[in-house]
PDB file of C-alpha atoms and ligand atoms in Angstrom:
ATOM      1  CA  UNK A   1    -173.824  48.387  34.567  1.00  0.00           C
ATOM      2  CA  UNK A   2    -170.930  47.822  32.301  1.00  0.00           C
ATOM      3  CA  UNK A   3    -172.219  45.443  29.649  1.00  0.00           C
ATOM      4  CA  UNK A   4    -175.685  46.428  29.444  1.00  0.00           C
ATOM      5  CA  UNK A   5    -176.960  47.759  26.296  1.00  0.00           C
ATOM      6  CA  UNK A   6    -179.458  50.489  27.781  1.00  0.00           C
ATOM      7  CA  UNK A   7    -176.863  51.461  29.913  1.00  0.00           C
ATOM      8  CA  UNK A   8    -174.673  52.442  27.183  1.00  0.00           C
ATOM      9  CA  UNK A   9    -177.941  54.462  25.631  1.00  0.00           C
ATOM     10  CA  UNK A  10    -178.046  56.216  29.079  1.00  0.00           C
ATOM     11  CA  UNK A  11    -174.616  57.041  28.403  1.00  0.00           C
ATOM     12  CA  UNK A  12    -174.616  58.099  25.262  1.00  0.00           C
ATOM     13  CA  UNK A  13    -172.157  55.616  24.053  1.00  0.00           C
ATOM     14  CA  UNK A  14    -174.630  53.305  22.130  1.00  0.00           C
ATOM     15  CA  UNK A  15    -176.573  55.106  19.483  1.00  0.00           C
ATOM     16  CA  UNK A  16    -180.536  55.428  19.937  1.00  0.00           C
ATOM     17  CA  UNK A  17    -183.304  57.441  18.537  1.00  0.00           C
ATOM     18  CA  UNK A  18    -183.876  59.249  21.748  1.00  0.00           C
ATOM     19  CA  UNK A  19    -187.961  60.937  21.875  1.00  0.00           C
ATOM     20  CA  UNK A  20    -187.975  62.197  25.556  1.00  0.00           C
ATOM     21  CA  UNK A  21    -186.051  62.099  28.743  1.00  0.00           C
ATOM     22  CA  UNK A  22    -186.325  63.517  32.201  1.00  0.00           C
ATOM     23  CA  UNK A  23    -184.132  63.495  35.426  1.00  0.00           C
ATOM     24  CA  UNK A  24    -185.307  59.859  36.024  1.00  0.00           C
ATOM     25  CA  UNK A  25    -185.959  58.357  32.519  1.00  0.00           C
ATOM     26  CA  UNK A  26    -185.068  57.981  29.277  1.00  0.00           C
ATOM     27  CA  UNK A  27    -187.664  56.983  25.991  1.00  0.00           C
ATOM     28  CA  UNK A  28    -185.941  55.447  22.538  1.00  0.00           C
ATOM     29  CA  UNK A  29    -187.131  53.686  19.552  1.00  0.00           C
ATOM     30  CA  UNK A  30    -187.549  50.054  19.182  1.00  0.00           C
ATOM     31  CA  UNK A  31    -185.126  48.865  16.816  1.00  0.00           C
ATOM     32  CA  UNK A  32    -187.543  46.008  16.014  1.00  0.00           C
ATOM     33  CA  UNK A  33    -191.083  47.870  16.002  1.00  0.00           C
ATOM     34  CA  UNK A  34    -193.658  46.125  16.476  1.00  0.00           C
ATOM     35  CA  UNK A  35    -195.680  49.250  14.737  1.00  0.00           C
ATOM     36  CA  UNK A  36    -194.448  52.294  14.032  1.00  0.00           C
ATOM     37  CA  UNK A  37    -193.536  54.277  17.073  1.00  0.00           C
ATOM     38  CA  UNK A  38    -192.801  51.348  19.573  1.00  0.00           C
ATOM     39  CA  UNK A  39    -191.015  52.728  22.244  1.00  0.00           C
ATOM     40  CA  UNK A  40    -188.822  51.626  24.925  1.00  0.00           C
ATOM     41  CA  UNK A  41    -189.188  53.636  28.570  1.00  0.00           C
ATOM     42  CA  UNK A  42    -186.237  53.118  30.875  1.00  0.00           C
ATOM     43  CA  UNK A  43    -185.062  54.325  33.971  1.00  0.00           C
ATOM     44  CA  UNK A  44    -181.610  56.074  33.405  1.00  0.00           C
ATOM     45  CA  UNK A  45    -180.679  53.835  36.903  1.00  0.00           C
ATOM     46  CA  UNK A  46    -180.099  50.381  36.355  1.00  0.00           C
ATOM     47  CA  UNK A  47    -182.165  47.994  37.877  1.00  0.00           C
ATOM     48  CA  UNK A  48    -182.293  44.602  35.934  1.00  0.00           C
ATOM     49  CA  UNK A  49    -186.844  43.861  36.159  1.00  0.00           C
ATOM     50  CA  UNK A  50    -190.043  44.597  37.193  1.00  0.00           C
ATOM     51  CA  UNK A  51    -189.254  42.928  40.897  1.00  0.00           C
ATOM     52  CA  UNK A  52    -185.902  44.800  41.094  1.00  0.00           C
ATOM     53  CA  UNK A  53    -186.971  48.172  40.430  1.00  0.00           C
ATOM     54  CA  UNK A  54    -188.196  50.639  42.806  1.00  0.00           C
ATOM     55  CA  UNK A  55    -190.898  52.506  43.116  1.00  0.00           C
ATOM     56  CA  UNK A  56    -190.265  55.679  42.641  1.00  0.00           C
ATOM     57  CA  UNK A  57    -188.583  55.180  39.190  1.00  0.00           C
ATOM     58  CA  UNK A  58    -191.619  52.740  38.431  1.00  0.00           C
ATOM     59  CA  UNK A  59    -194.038  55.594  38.904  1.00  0.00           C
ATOM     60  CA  UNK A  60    -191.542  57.507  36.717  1.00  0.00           C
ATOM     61  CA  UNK A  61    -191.617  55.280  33.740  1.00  0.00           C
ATOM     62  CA  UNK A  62    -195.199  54.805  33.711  1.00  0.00           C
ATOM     63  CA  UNK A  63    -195.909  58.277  34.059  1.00  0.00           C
ATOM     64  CA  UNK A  64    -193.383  59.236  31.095  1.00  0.00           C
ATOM     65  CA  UNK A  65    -195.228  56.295  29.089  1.00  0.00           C
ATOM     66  CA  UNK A  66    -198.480  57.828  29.346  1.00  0.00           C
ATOM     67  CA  UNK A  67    -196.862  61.597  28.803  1.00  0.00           C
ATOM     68  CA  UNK A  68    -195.441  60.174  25.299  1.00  0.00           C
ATOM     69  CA  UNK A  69    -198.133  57.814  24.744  1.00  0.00           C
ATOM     70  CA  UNK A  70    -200.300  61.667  24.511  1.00  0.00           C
ATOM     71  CA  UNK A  71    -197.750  62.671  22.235  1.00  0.00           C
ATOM     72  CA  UNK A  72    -197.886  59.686  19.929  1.00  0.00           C
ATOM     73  CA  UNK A  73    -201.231  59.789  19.859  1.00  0.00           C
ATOM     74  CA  UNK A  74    -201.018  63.195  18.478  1.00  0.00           C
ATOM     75  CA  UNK A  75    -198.394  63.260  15.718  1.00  0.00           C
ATOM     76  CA  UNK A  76    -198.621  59.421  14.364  1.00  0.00           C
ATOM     77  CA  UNK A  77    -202.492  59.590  15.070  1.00  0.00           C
ATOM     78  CA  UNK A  78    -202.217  56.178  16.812  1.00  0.00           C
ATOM     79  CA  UNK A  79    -205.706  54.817  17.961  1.00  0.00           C
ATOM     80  CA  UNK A  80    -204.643  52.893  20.905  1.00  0.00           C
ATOM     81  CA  UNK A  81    -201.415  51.266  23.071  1.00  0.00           C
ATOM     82  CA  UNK A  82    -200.425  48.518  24.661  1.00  0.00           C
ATOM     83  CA  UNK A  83    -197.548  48.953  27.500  1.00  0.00           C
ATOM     84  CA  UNK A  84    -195.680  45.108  28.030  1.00  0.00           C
ATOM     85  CA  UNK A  85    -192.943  44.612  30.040  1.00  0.00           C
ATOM     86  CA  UNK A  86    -191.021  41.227  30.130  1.00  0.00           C
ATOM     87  CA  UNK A  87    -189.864  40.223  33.443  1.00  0.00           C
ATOM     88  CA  UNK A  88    -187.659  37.037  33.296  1.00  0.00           C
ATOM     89  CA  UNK A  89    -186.337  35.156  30.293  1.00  0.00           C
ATOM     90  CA  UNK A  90    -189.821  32.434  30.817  1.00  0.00           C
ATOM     91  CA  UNK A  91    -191.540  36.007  29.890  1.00  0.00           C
ATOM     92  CA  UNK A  92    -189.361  36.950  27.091  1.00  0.00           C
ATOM     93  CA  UNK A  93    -187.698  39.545  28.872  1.00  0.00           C
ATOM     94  CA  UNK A  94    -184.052  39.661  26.036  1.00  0.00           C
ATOM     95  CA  UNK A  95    -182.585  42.841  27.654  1.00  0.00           C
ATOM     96  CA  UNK A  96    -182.256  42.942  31.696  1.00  0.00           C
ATOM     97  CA  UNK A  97    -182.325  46.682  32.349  1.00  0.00           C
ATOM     98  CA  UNK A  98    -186.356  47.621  33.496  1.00  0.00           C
ATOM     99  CA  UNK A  99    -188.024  48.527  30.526  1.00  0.00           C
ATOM    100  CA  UNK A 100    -191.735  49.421  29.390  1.00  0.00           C
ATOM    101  CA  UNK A 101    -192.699  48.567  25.547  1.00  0.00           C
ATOM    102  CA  UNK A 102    -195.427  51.682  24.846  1.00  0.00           C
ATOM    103  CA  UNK A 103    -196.646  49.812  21.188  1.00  0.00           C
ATOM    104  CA  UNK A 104    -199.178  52.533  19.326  1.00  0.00           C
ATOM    105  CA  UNK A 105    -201.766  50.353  17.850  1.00  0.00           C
ATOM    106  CA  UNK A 106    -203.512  50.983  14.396  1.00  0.00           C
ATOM    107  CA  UNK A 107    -207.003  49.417  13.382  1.00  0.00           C
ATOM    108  CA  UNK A 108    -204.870  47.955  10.370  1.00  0.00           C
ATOM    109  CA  UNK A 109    -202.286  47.072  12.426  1.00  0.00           C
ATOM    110  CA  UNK A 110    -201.072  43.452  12.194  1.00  0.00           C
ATOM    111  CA  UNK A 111    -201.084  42.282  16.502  1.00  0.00           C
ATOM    112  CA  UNK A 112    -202.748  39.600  17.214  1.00  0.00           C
ATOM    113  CA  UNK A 113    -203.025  38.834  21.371  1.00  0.00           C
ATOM    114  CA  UNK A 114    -200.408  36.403  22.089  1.00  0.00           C
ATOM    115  CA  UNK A 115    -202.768  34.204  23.995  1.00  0.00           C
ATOM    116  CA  UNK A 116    -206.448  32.349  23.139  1.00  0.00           C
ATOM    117  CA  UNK A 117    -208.651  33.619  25.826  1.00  0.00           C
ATOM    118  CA  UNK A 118    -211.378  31.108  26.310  1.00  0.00           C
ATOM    119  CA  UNK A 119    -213.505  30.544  29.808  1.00  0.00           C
ATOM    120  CA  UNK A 120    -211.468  29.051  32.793  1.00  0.00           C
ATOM    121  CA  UNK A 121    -212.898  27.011  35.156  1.00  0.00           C
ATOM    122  CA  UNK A 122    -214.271  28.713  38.249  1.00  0.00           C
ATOM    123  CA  UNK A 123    -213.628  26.379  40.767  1.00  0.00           C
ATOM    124  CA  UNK A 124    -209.415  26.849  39.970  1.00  0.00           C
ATOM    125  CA  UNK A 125    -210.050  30.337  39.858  1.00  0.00           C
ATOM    126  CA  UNK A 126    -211.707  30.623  43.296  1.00  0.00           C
ATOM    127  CA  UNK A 127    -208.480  28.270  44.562  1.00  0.00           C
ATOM    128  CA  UNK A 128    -205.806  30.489  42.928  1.00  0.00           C
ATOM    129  CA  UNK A 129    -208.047  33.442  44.660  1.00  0.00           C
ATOM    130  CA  UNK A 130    -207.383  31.618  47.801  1.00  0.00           C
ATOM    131  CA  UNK A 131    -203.329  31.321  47.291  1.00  0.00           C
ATOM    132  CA  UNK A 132    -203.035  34.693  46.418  1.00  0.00           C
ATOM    133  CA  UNK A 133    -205.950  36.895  48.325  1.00  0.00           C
ATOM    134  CA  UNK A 134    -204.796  39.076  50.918  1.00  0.00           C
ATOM    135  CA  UNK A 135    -206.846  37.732  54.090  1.00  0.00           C
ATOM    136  CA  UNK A 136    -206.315  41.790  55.661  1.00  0.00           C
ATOM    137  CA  UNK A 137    -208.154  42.957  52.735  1.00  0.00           C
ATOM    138  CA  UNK A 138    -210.911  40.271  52.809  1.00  0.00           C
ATOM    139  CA  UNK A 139    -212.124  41.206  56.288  1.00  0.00           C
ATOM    140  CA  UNK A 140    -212.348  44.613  55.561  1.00  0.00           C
ATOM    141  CA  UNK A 141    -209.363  45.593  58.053  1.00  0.00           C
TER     142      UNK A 141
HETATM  143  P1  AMP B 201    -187.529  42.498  25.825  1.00  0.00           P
HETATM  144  O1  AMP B 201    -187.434  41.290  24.933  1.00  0.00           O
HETATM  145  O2  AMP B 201    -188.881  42.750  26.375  1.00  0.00           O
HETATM  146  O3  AMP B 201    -186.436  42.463  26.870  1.00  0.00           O
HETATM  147  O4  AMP B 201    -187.288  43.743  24.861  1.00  0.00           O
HETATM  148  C1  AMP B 201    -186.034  44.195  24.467  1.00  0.00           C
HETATM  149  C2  AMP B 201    -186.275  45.115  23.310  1.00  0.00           C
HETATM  150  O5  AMP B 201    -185.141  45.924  23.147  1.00  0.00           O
HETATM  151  C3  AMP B 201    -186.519  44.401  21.976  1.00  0.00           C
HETATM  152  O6  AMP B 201    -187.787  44.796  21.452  1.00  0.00           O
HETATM  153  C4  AMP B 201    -185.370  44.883  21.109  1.00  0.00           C
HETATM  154  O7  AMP B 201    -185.761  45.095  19.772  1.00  0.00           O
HETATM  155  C5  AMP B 201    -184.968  46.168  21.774  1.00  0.00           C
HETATM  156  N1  AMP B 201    -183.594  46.563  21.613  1.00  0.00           N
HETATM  157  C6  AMP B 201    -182.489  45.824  21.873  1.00  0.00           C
HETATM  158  N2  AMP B 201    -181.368  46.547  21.645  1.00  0.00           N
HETATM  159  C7  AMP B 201    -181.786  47.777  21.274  1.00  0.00           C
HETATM  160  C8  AMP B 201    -181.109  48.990  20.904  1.00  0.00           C
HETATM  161  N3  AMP B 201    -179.765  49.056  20.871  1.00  0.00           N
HETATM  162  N4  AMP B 201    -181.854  50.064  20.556  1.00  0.00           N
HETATM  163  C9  AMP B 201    -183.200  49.997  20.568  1.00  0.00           C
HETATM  164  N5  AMP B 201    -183.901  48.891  20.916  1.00  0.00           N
HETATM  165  C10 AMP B 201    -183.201  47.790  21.250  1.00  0.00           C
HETATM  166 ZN1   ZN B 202    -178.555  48.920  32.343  1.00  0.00          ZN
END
């Protein structure tokens, strides 16, 4: 796509600190770390979220995630991850070519979870379970 950022990274047009690529992805630097070695997964294929893309260059990104998540692990001796994506602008999503964040996480790192987790109530739970179950898989066909 012609005026999207990643695109141009794909390209080689737009400068990036490229760490990996294979015939389906490509794996850059953050420009705004969150830690040091945040890294952005894409497909080299445009597709513009998590509902657009398909699956076969999902599985491809997740599986070069993990690959470099090994790797980051071993040279930055990072003690954990967390993969995000942002799908839609309500989820913060700023760029709209598919991408995984793969943030290394450091036990004097600075995160903090960007929610409060406290107990729900079980009775909405059971209802949203209800909206969303898959009646198939509840009767065991
Ligand atoms: P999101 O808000 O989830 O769509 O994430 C977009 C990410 O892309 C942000 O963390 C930006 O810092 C990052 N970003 C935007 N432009 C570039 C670029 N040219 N090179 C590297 N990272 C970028
Ligand atoms: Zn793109």
């Amino acid at each position: 796509m012609s005026d999207c950022i990643f695109c141009a990274i794909v390209a080689g047009t737009a400068p990036a600190q490229i760490i990996d690529s294979d015939e389906r992805t490509i794996a850059f630097l953050d420009i705004n770390p969150a830690t040091p070695g945040h890294t952005l997964v894409i497909p080299r294929r445009h597709h513009t979220d998590l509902l657009e893309i398909d699956d076969v260059d999902l599985a491809a990104c997740t599986s070069a995630a993990r690959r470099l998540a090994l790797r980051i692990e071993d040279r930055l001796d990072a003690e954990g991850f967390n993969l995000i994506n942002a799908c839609r602008p309500v989820a913060w999503q700023t760029v709209f070519h598919f991408h995984i964040h793969l943030i290394p996480r450091y036990s004097d790192d600075a995160l903090k979870l960007p929610w409060v987790p406290r107990a729900g109530d079980p009775a909405e739970i059971a209802r949203v379970a209800d909206l969303l179950g898959d009646p198939a898989a509840a009767d065991g066909e």
